């Protein structure tokens, strides 16, 4: 008697999006995946294939043309029923690292910290 092999799960990929360059995974929470492009952040639900722009990251350009999003994460804040995005943007030529928290509900960013960073 042959035991059937389990079938791999099939996920619907994100619907076509308008973005510059490629998408990178920035984190996940509660089954949702944070995707980032060069200018925007998207929330993707792989089970239903729905993808939605949630925040812009254009503001990083104010730090430097070569600022990068070094670390990012996604979490759920039950006290406000909101998903929050945390990013660390390195500022070239300086010793600071800007930590920003974005609200997916209000579409706004808050500078949370500017920790001292040594190279």
PDB file of C-alpha atoms in Angstrom:
ATOM      1  CA  UNK A   1       0.000   0.000   0.000  1.00  0.00           C
ATOM      2  CA  UNK A   2       1.473   3.292  -1.097  1.00  0.00           C
ATOM      3  CA  UNK A   3       1.080   6.319   1.160  1.00  0.00           C
ATOM      4  CA  UNK A   4       0.256   9.443  -0.840  1.00  0.00           C
ATOM      5  CA  UNK A   5       2.664  12.338  -0.510  1.00  0.00           C
ATOM      6  CA  UNK A   6       1.223  15.572   0.851  1.00  0.00           C
ATOM      7  CA  UNK A   7       0.697  18.286  -1.718  1.00  0.00           C
ATOM      8  CA  UNK A   8       2.680  21.495  -1.245  1.00  0.00           C
ATOM      9  CA  UNK A   9       0.705  24.574  -0.244  1.00  0.00           C
ATOM     10  CA  UNK A  10       0.005  26.944  -3.091  1.00  0.00           C
ATOM     11  CA  UNK A  11       0.015  30.661  -2.297  1.00  0.00           C
ATOM     12  CA  UNK A  12      -1.337  33.326  -4.563  1.00  0.00           C
ATOM     13  CA  UNK A  13       1.465  35.798  -5.232  1.00  0.00           C
ATOM     14  CA  UNK A  14       1.006  39.530  -4.789  1.00  0.00           C
ATOM     15  CA  UNK A  15      -1.114  41.114  -7.483  1.00  0.00           C
ATOM     16  CA  UNK A  16       0.869  43.335  -9.875  1.00  0.00           C
ATOM     17  CA  UNK A  17       2.023  46.469  -8.063  1.00  0.00           C
ATOM     18  CA  UNK A  18       3.419  49.814  -9.136  1.00  0.00           C
ATOM     19  CA  UNK A  19       6.869  50.052  -7.549  1.00  0.00           C
ATOM     20  CA  UNK A  20      10.468  50.777  -8.441  1.00  0.00           C
ATOM     21  CA  UNK A  21      12.851  47.829  -8.375  1.00  0.00           C
ATOM     22  CA  UNK A  22      12.336  44.587  -6.533  1.00  0.00           C
ATOM     23  CA  UNK A  23      10.412  43.785  -3.366  1.00  0.00           C
ATOM     24  CA  UNK A  24      12.131  42.605  -0.190  1.00  0.00           C
ATOM     25  CA  UNK A  25      10.573  40.881   2.804  1.00  0.00           C
ATOM     26  CA  UNK A  26      10.680  43.252   5.771  1.00  0.00           C
ATOM     27  CA  UNK A  27       8.988  41.101   8.418  1.00  0.00           C
ATOM     28  CA  UNK A  28       5.802  39.225   9.235  1.00  0.00           C
ATOM     29  CA  UNK A  29       3.092  39.171  11.891  1.00  0.00           C
ATOM     30  CA  UNK A  30      -0.191  37.240  12.256  1.00  0.00           C
ATOM     31  CA  UNK A  31       0.240  35.672   8.809  1.00  0.00           C
ATOM     32  CA  UNK A  32       0.757  39.032   7.075  1.00  0.00           C
ATOM     33  CA  UNK A  33       4.033  39.751   5.300  1.00  0.00           C
ATOM     34  CA  UNK A  34       5.647  43.190   5.105  1.00  0.00           C
ATOM     35  CA  UNK A  35       7.190  43.829   1.688  1.00  0.00           C
ATOM     36  CA  UNK A  36       9.321  46.845   0.920  1.00  0.00           C
ATOM     37  CA  UNK A  37      10.302  48.467  -2.304  1.00  0.00           C
ATOM     38  CA  UNK A  38      12.576  51.444  -2.705  1.00  0.00           C
ATOM     39  CA  UNK A  39       9.771  53.918  -1.954  1.00  0.00           C
ATOM     40  CA  UNK A  40       6.836  52.120  -0.334  1.00  0.00           C
ATOM     41  CA  UNK A  41       5.853  49.408   2.138  1.00  0.00           C
ATOM     42  CA  UNK A  42       3.196  46.831   1.299  1.00  0.00           C
ATOM     43  CA  UNK A  43       1.234  44.394   3.464  1.00  0.00           C
ATOM     44  CA  UNK A  44       0.653  41.044   1.733  1.00  0.00           C
ATOM     45  CA  UNK A  45      -1.732  38.322   2.856  1.00  0.00           C
ATOM     46  CA  UNK A  46      -0.370  35.217   1.099  1.00  0.00           C
ATOM     47  CA  UNK A  47      -3.460  33.130   1.869  1.00  0.00           C
ATOM     48  CA  UNK A  48      -5.830  35.333  -0.115  1.00  0.00           C
ATOM     49  CA  UNK A  49      -3.222  36.898  -2.424  1.00  0.00           C
ATOM     50  CA  UNK A  50      -4.163  40.448  -1.446  1.00  0.00           C
ATOM     51  CA  UNK A  51      -1.437  43.090  -1.315  1.00  0.00           C
ATOM     52  CA  UNK A  52      -1.953  46.710  -0.225  1.00  0.00           C
ATOM     53  CA  UNK A  53       0.352  49.729   0.042  1.00  0.00           C
ATOM     54  CA  UNK A  54       0.410  50.732   3.712  1.00  0.00           C
ATOM     55  CA  UNK A  55       3.181  53.333   4.104  1.00  0.00           C
ATOM     56  CA  UNK A  56       5.608  55.453   2.107  1.00  0.00           C
ATOM     57  CA  UNK A  57       9.317  55.451   2.975  1.00  0.00           C
ATOM     58  CA  UNK A  58      10.205  58.456   0.807  1.00  0.00           C
ATOM     59  CA  UNK A  59      11.069  60.354   4.000  1.00  0.00           C
ATOM     60  CA  UNK A  60      14.309  58.373   4.308  1.00  0.00           C
ATOM     61  CA  UNK A  61      15.735  60.578   1.564  1.00  0.00           C
ATOM     62  CA  UNK A  62      15.803  63.518   4.000  1.00  0.00           C
ATOM     63  CA  UNK A  63      18.617  61.802   5.890  1.00  0.00           C
ATOM     64  CA  UNK A  64      20.754  61.100   2.859  1.00  0.00           C
ATOM     65  CA  UNK A  65      20.355  60.061  -0.747  1.00  0.00           C
ATOM     66  CA  UNK A  66      22.145  56.871   0.204  1.00  0.00           C
ATOM     67  CA  UNK A  67      20.163  56.115   3.371  1.00  0.00           C
ATOM     68  CA  UNK A  68      19.173  52.494   3.552  1.00  0.00           C
ATOM     69  CA  UNK A  69      16.631  50.535   5.499  1.00  0.00           C
ATOM     70  CA  UNK A  70      18.996  48.301   7.411  1.00  0.00           C
ATOM     71  CA  UNK A  71      16.492  46.569   9.700  1.00  0.00           C
ATOM     72  CA  UNK A  72      12.719  46.423   9.546  1.00  0.00           C
ATOM     73  CA  UNK A  73       9.976  44.630  11.415  1.00  0.00           C
ATOM     74  CA  UNK A  74       6.212  44.338  11.689  1.00  0.00           C
ATOM     75  CA  UNK A  75       4.146  44.026  14.866  1.00  0.00           C
ATOM     76  CA  UNK A  76       0.542  44.321  16.018  1.00  0.00           C
ATOM     77  CA  UNK A  77      -0.402  46.840  18.733  1.00  0.00           C
ATOM     78  CA  UNK A  78      -3.583  45.512  20.361  1.00  0.00           C
ATOM     79  CA  UNK A  79      -4.059  48.699  22.426  1.00  0.00           C
ATOM     80  CA  UNK A  80      -4.691  50.686  19.227  1.00  0.00           C
ATOM     81  CA  UNK A  81      -5.758  47.818  16.909  1.00  0.00           C
ATOM     82  CA  UNK A  82      -2.971  48.839  14.553  1.00  0.00           C
ATOM     83  CA  UNK A  83      -0.059  47.230  12.762  1.00  0.00           C
ATOM     84  CA  UNK A  84       3.232  49.053  13.339  1.00  0.00           C
ATOM     85  CA  UNK A  85       6.340  49.024  11.185  1.00  0.00           C
ATOM     86  CA  UNK A  86       9.739  49.584  12.773  1.00  0.00           C
ATOM     87  CA  UNK A  87      12.690  50.553  10.584  1.00  0.00           C
ATOM     88  CA  UNK A  88      16.271  51.523  11.237  1.00  0.00           C
ATOM     89  CA  UNK A  89      17.678  53.805   8.539  1.00  0.00           C
ATOM     90  CA  UNK A  90      21.437  54.254   8.531  1.00  0.00           C
ATOM     91  CA  UNK A  91      22.585  57.780   7.684  1.00  0.00           C
ATOM     92  CA  UNK A  92      25.756  57.740   5.617  1.00  0.00           C
ATOM     93  CA  UNK A  93      28.606  59.953   6.761  1.00  0.00           C
ATOM     94  CA  UNK A  94      27.212  60.266  10.277  1.00  0.00           C
ATOM     95  CA  UNK A  95      27.406  58.168  13.407  1.00  0.00           C
ATOM     96  CA  UNK A  96      23.671  58.189  14.085  1.00  0.00           C
ATOM     97  CA  UNK A  97      21.045  55.606  13.257  1.00  0.00           C
ATOM     98  CA  UNK A  98      17.441  56.769  13.000  1.00  0.00           C
ATOM     99  CA  UNK A  99      14.737  54.475  14.379  1.00  0.00           C
ATOM    100  CA  UNK A 100      11.265  55.180  13.012  1.00  0.00           C
ATOM    101  CA  UNK A 101       7.894  53.653  13.921  1.00  0.00           C
ATOM    102  CA  UNK A 102       5.133  53.803  11.326  1.00  0.00           C
ATOM    103  CA  UNK A 103       1.420  53.354  11.912  1.00  0.00           C
ATOM    104  CA  UNK A 104      -0.420  51.472   9.165  1.00  0.00           C
ATOM    105  CA  UNK A 105      -3.728  52.892  10.382  1.00  0.00           C
ATOM    106  CA  UNK A 106      -2.795  56.603  10.442  1.00  0.00           C
ATOM    107  CA  UNK A 107      -0.185  56.342   7.662  1.00  0.00           C
ATOM    108  CA  UNK A 108       2.237  58.382   9.776  1.00  0.00           C
ATOM    109  CA  UNK A 109       5.779  58.017  11.101  1.00  0.00           C
ATOM    110  CA  UNK A 110       7.249  58.843  14.505  1.00  0.00           C
ATOM    111  CA  UNK A 111      10.955  59.211  15.197  1.00  0.00           C
ATOM    112  CA  UNK A 112      11.283  56.904  18.165  1.00  0.00           C
ATOM    113  CA  UNK A 113      14.986  57.084  18.912  1.00  0.00           C
ATOM    114  CA  UNK A 114      18.335  58.164  17.575  1.00  0.00           C
ATOM    115  CA  UNK A 115      20.675  55.800  19.401  1.00  0.00           C
ATOM    116  CA  UNK A 116      24.372  56.468  19.487  1.00  0.00           C
ATOM    117  CA  UNK A 117      26.035  54.099  17.060  1.00  0.00           C
ATOM    118  CA  UNK A 118      29.761  53.370  16.848  1.00  0.00           C
ATOM    119  CA  UNK A 119      31.440  51.997  13.790  1.00  0.00           C
TER     120      UNK A 119
END
